GROMACS .gro file of C-alpha atoms in nm:
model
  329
    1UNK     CA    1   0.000   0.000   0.000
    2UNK     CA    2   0.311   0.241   0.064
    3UNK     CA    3   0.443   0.234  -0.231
    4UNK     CA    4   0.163   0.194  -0.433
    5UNK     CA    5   0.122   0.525  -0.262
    6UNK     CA    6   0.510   0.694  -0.301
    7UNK     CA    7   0.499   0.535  -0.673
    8UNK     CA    8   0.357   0.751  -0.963
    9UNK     CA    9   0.549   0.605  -1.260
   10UNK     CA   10   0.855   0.373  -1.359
   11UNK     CA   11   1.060   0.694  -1.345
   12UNK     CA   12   1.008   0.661  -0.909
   13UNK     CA   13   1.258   0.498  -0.754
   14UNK     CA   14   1.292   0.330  -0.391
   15UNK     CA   15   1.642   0.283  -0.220
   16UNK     CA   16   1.604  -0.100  -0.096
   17UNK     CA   17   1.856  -0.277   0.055
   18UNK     CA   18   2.100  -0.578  -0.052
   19UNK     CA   19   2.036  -0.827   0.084
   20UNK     CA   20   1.683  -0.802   0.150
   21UNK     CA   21   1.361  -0.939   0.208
   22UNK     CA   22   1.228  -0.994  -0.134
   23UNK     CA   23   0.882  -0.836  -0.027
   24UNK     CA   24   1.030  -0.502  -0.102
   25UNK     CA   25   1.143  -0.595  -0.413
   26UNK     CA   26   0.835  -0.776  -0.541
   27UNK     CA   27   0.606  -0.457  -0.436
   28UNK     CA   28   0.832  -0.229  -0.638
   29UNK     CA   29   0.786  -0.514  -0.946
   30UNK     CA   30   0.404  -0.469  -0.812
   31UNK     CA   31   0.341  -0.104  -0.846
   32UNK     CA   32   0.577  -0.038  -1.132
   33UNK     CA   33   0.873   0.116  -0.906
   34UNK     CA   34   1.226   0.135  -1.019
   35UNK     CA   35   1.461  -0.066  -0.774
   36UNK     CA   36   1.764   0.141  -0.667
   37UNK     CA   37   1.975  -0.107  -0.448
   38UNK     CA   38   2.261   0.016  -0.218
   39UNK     CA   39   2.458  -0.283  -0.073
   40UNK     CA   40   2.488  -0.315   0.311
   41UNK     CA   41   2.850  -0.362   0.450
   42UNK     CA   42   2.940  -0.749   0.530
   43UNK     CA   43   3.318  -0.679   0.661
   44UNK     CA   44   3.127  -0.411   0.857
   45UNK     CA   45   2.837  -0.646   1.014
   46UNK     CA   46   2.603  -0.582   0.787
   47UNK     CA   47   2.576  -0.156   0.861
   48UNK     CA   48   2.459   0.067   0.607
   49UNK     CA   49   2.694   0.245   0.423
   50UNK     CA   50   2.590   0.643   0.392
   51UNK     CA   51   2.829   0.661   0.135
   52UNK     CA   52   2.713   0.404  -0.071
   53UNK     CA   53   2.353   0.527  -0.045
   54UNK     CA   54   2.511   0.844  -0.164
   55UNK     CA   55   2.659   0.694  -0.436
   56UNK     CA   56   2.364   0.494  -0.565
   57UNK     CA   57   2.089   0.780  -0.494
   58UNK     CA   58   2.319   0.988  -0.787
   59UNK     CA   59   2.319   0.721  -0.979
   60UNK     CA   60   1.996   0.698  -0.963
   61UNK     CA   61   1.884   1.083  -1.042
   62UNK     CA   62   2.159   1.115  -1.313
   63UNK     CA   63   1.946   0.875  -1.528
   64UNK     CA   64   1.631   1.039  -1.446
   65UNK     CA   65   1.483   0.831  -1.124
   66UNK     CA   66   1.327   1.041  -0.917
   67UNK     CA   67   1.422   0.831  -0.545
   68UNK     CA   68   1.108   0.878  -0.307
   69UNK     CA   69   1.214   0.692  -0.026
   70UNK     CA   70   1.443   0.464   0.191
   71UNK     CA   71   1.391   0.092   0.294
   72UNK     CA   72   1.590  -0.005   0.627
   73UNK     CA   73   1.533  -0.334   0.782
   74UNK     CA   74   1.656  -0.289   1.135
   75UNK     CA   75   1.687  -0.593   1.258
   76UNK     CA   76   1.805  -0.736   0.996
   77UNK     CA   77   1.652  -1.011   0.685
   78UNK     CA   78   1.811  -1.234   0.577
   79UNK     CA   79   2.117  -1.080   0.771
   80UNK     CA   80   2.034  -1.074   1.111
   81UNK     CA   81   2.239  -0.737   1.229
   82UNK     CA   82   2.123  -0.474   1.461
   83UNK     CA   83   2.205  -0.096   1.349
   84UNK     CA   84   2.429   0.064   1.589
   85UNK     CA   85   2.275   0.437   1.721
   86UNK     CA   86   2.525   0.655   1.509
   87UNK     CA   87   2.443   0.452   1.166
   88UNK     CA   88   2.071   0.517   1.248
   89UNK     CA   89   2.163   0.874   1.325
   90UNK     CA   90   2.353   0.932   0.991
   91UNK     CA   91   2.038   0.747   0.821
   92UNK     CA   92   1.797   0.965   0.974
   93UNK     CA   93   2.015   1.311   0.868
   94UNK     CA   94   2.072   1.165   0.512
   95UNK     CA   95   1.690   1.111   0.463
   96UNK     CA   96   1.627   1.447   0.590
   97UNK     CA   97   1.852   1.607   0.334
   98UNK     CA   98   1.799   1.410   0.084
   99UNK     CA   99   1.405   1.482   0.140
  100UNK     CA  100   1.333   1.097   0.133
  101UNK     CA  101   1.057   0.915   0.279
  102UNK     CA  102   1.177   0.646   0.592
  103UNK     CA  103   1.068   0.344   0.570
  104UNK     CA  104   1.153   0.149   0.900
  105UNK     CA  105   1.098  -0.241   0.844
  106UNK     CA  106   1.109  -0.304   1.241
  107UNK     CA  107   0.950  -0.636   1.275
  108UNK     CA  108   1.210  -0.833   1.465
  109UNK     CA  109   1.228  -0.539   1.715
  110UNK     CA  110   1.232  -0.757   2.033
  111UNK     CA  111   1.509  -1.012   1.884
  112UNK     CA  112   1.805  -0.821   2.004
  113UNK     CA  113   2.058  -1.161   2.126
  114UNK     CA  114   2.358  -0.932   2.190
  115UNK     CA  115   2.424  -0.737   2.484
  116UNK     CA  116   2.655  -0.444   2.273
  117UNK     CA  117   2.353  -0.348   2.128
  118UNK     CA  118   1.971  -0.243   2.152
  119UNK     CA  119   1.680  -0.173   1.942
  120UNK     CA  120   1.591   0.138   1.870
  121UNK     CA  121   1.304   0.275   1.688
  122UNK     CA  122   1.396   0.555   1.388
  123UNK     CA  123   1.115   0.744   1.552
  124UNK     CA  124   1.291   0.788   1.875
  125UNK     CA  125   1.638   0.852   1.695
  126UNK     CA  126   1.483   1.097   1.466
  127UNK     CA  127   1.311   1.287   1.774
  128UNK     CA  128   1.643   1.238   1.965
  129UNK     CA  129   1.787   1.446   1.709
  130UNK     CA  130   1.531   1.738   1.733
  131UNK     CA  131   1.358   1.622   1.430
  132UNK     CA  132   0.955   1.661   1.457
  133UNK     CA  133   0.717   1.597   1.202
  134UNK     CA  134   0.813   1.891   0.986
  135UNK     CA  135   1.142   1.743   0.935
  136UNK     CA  136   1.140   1.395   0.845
  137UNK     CA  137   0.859   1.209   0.659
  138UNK     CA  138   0.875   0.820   0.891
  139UNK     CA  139   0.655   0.535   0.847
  140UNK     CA  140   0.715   0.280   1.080
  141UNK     CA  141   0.625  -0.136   1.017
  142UNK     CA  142   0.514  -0.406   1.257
  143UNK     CA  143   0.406  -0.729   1.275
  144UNK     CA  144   0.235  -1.021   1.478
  145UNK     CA  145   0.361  -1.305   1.240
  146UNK     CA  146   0.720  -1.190   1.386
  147UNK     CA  147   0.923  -1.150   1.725
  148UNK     CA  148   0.959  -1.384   2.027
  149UNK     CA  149   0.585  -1.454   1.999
  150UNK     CA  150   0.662  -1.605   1.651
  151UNK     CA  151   0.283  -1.660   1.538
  152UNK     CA  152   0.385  -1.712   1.186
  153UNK     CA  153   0.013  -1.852   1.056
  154UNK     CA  154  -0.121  -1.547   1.244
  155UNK     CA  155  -0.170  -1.230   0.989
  156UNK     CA  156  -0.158  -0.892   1.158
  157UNK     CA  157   0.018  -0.620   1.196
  158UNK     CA  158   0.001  -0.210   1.216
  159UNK     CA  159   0.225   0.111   1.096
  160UNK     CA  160   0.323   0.421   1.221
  161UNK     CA  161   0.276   0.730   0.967
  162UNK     CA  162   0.439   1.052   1.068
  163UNK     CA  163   0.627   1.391   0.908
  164UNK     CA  164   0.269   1.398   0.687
  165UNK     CA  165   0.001   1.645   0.599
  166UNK     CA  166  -0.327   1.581   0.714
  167UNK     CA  167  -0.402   1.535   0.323
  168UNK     CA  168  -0.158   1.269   0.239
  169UNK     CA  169  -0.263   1.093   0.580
  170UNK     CA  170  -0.640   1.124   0.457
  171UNK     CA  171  -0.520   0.942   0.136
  172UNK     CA  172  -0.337   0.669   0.338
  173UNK     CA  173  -0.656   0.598   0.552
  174UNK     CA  174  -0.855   0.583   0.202
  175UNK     CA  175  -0.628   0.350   0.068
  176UNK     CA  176  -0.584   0.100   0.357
  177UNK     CA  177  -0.997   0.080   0.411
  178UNK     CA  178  -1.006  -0.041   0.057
  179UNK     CA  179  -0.846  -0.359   0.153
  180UNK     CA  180  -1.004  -0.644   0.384
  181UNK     CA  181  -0.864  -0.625   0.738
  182UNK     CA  182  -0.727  -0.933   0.908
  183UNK     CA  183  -0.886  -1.178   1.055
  184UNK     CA  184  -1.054  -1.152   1.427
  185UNK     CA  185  -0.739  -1.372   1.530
  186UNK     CA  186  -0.458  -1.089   1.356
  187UNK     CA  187  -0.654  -0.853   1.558
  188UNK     CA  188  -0.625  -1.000   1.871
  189UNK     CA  189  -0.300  -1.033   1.863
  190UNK     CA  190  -0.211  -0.704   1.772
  191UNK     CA  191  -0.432  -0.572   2.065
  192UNK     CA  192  -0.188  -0.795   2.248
  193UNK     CA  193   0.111  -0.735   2.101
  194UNK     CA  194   0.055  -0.388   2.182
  195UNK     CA  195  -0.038  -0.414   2.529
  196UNK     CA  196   0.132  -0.693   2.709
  197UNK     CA  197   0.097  -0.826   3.033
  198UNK     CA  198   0.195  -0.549   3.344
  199UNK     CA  199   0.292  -0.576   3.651
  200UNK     CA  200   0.025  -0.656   3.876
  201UNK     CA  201  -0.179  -0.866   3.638
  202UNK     CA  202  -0.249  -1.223   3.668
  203UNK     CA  203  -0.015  -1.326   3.398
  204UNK     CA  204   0.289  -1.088   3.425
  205UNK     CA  205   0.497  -1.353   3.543
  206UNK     CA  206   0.454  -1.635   3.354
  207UNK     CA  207   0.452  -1.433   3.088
  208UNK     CA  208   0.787  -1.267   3.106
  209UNK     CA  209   0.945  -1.576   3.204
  210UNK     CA  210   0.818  -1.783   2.923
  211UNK     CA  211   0.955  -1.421   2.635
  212UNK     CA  212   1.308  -1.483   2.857
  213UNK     CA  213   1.306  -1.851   2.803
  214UNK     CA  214   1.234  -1.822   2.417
  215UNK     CA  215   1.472  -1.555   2.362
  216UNK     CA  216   1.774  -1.769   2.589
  217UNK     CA  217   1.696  -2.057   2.350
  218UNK     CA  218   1.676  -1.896   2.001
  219UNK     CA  219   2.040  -1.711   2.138
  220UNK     CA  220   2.180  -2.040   2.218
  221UNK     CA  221   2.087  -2.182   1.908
  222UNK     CA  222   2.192  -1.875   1.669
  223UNK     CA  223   2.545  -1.904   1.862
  224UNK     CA  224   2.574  -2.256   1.799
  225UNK     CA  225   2.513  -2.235   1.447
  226UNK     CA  226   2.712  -1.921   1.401
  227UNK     CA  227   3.073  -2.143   1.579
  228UNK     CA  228   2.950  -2.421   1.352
  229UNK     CA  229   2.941  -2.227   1.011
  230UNK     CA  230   3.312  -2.037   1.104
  231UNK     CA  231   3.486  -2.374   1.174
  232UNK     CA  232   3.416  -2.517   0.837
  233UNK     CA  233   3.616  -2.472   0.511
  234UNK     CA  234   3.493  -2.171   0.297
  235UNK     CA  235   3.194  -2.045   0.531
  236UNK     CA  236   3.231  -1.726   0.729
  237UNK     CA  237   2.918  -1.567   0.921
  238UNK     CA  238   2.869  -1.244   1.096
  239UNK     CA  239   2.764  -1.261   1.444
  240UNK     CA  240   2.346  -1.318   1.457
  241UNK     CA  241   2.271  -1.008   1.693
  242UNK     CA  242   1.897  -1.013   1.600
  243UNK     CA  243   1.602  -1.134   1.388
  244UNK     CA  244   1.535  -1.526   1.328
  245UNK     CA  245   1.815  -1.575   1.036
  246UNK     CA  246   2.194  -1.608   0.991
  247UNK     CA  247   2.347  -1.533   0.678
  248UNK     CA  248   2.692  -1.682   0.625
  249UNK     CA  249   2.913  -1.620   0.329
  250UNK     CA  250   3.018  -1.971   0.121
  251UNK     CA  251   3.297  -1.981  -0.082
  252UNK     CA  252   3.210  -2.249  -0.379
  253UNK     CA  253   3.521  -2.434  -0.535
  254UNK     CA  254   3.503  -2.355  -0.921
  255UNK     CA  255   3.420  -2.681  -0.991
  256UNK     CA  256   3.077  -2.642  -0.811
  257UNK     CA  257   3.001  -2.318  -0.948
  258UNK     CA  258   3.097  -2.479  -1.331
  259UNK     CA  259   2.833  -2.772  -1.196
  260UNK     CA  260   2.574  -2.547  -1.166
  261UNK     CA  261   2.577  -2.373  -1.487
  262UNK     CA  262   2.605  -2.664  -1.643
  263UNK     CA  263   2.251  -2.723  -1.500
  264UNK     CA  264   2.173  -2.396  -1.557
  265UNK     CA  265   2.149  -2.326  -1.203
  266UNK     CA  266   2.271  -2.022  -1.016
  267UNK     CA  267   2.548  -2.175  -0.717
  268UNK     CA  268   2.398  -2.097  -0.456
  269UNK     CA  269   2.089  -2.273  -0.548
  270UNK     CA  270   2.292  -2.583  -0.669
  271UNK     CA  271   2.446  -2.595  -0.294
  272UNK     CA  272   2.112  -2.569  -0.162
  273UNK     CA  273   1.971  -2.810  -0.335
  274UNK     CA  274   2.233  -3.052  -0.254
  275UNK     CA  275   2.156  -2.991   0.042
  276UNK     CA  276   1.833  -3.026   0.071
  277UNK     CA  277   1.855  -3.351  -0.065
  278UNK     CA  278   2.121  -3.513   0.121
  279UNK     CA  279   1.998  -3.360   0.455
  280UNK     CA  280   1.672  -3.273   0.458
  281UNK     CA  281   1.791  -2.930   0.565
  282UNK     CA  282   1.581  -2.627   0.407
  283UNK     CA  283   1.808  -2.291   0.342
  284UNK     CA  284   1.698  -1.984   0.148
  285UNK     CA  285   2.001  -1.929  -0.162
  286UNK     CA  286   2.132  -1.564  -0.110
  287UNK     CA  287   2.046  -1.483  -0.471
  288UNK     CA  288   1.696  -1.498  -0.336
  289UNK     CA  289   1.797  -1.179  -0.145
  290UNK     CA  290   2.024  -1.052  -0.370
  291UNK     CA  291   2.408  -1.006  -0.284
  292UNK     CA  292   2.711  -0.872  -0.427
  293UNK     CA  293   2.814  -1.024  -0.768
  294UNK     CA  294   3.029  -1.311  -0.735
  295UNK     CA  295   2.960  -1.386  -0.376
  296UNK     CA  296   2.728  -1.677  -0.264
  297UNK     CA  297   2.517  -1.678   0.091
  298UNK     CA  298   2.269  -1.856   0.233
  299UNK     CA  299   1.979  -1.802   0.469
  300UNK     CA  300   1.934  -2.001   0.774
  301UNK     CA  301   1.683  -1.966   1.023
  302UNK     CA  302   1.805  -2.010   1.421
  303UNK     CA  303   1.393  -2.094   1.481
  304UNK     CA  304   1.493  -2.488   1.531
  305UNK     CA  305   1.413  -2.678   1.840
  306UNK     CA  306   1.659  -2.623   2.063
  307UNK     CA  307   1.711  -3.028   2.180
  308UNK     CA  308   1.775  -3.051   1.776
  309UNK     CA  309   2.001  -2.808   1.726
  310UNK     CA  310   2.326  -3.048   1.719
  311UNK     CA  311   2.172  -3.301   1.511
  312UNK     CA  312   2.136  -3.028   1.271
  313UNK     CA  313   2.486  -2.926   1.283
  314UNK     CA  314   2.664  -3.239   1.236
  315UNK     CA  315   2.422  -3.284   0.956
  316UNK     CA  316   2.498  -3.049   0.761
  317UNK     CA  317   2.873  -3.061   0.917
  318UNK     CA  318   2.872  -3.415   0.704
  319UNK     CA  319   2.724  -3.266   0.406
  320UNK     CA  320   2.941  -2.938   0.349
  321UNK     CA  321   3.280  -3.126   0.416
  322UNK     CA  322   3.173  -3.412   0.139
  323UNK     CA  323   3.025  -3.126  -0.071
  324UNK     CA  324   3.367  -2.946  -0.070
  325UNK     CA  325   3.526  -3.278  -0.133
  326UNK     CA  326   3.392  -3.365  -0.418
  327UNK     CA  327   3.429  -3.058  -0.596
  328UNK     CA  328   3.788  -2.953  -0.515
  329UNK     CA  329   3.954  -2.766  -0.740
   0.00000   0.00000   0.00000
């Protein structure tokens, strides 16, 4: 609905992320948007690079896109980093210049695993910076189907408009009663999600100390996979500081890579595939995402059963070190 909304022709551009969630990209495909990527920094854990938004957002204009806004997926998908305060600040100040609306992906706001860093919202680091309304346009995402609470089959979720006329938020209104809401279930949960348990109530304990006890687990777990990934020939992985995924780096011998387009298969979908079929074990190929040219990822969710997690390690432990085997160069 956003960018149906931001989008007037194929001369509008958005500035999206890569690696990304491919929603963003498939909306802009939707509504007739021009994609303007901007890479986010792997040697730098995943940040955003103001200088490569620069860069691109030229780009862009030189050839006649007219860039109307910003995508930033804080934390991370597929790559599972958490913005540090001064990248968000210099994201914030660039958007204001550059007169670009925000818009904050902040689903996975509550999966923060490392103790270095916190969430925090653009809203409050835009305000923080003495930016009101009149300064920065913001519109802030949410969602039931994400977070500790995890109800994936549940569909809800809400978003924050601000720095808008009361005309454009009229329009927004218009344009979201158009569609059907969720069902009665989405909106429970969003009541919920909204307004948990506090102190004093019936459930405030048992609550909280079931969150703590699902957030403890899905740490151990990313951490175990993360160790697991580093120690084997040609995978490196950033630390997972947030979200549900890791997204480690794989190094394919040439003789894979000439294996795969002999099937006419990108890489990282060959190596996926293999190992889906030797294993059983279901990864997302980075090319999905998008990455740099000539690198290969993959996405791998830290969402497994805790009691399981080792099985799955020395699973596909078995699989990578035969895969790399038999392809040597």
């Amino acid at each position: 609905m956003v960018m149906h909304l931001l989008i007037r022709d194929e001369k509008d551009g958005i500035l999206c992320p890569i690696p990304s969630h491919f929603l963003y990209t498939s909306s802009m495909a939707l509504c007739g948007a021009t994609l303007v990527p901007y890479y986010l920094d792997e040697s730098g854990g995943w940040a955003v690079s103001i200088s490569d938004l620069k860069k691109q957002l030229d780009g862009a204009r030189s050839e006649g896109i007219t860039v109307r806004g910003l995508v930033v997926v804080n934390p991370g998908n597929p790559t599972g980093q958490v913005l540090v305060k001064e990248n968000q600040c210099e994201i914030v100040e660039f958007c204001r210049i550059e007169n670009l609306v925000l818009l904050a992906d902040e689903v996975y706001q509550e999966n923060v695993y490392t103790d270095e860093k916190r969430f925090i919202s653009f809203k409050k680091i835009a305000r923080s910076m003495g930016f009101g309304e009149e300064d920065i346009s913001l519109i802030s995402f949410h969602s039931v189907s994400n977070g500790y609470y995890g109800e994936c089959g549940r569909r809800g979720g809400y978003m924050e408009v601000t720095g808008f006329n009361s005309e454009v938020r009229k329009q927004v209104y218009k344009v979201a009663s158009l569609s059907s809401c969720s069902n009665l279930a989405g909106q429970v949960l969003v009541s919920l999600v909204m307004n948990p348990p506090k102190v004093g109530d019936e459930s405030y304990t048992s609550y909280w100390e079931e969150r703590d006890r699902i957030m403890l687990s899905l740490s151990r777990c990313a951490e175990a996979m993360v160790q697991a990934f580093n120690s084997l020939e040609g995978l490196t992985c950033s630390k997972a500081e947030g979200a549900m995924f890791v997204f480690p780096s794989v190094r394919l011998p040439k003789r894979a890579i000439a294996a795969a387009e002999a099937m006419n298969t990108k890489p990282d979908v060959f190596y996926a595939l293999r190992l889906l079929e030797n294993t059983g074990i279901v990864v997302l190929p980075g090319s999905v995402f998008g990455q740099v040219p000539g690198t290969w990822h993959f996405r791998c969710t830290i969402l497994q059963q805790e009691e399981k997690i080792q099985l799955i390690i020395n699973r596909f432990k078995a699989f990578h070190e035969t895969f790399m085997e038999e392809f040597r160069d």
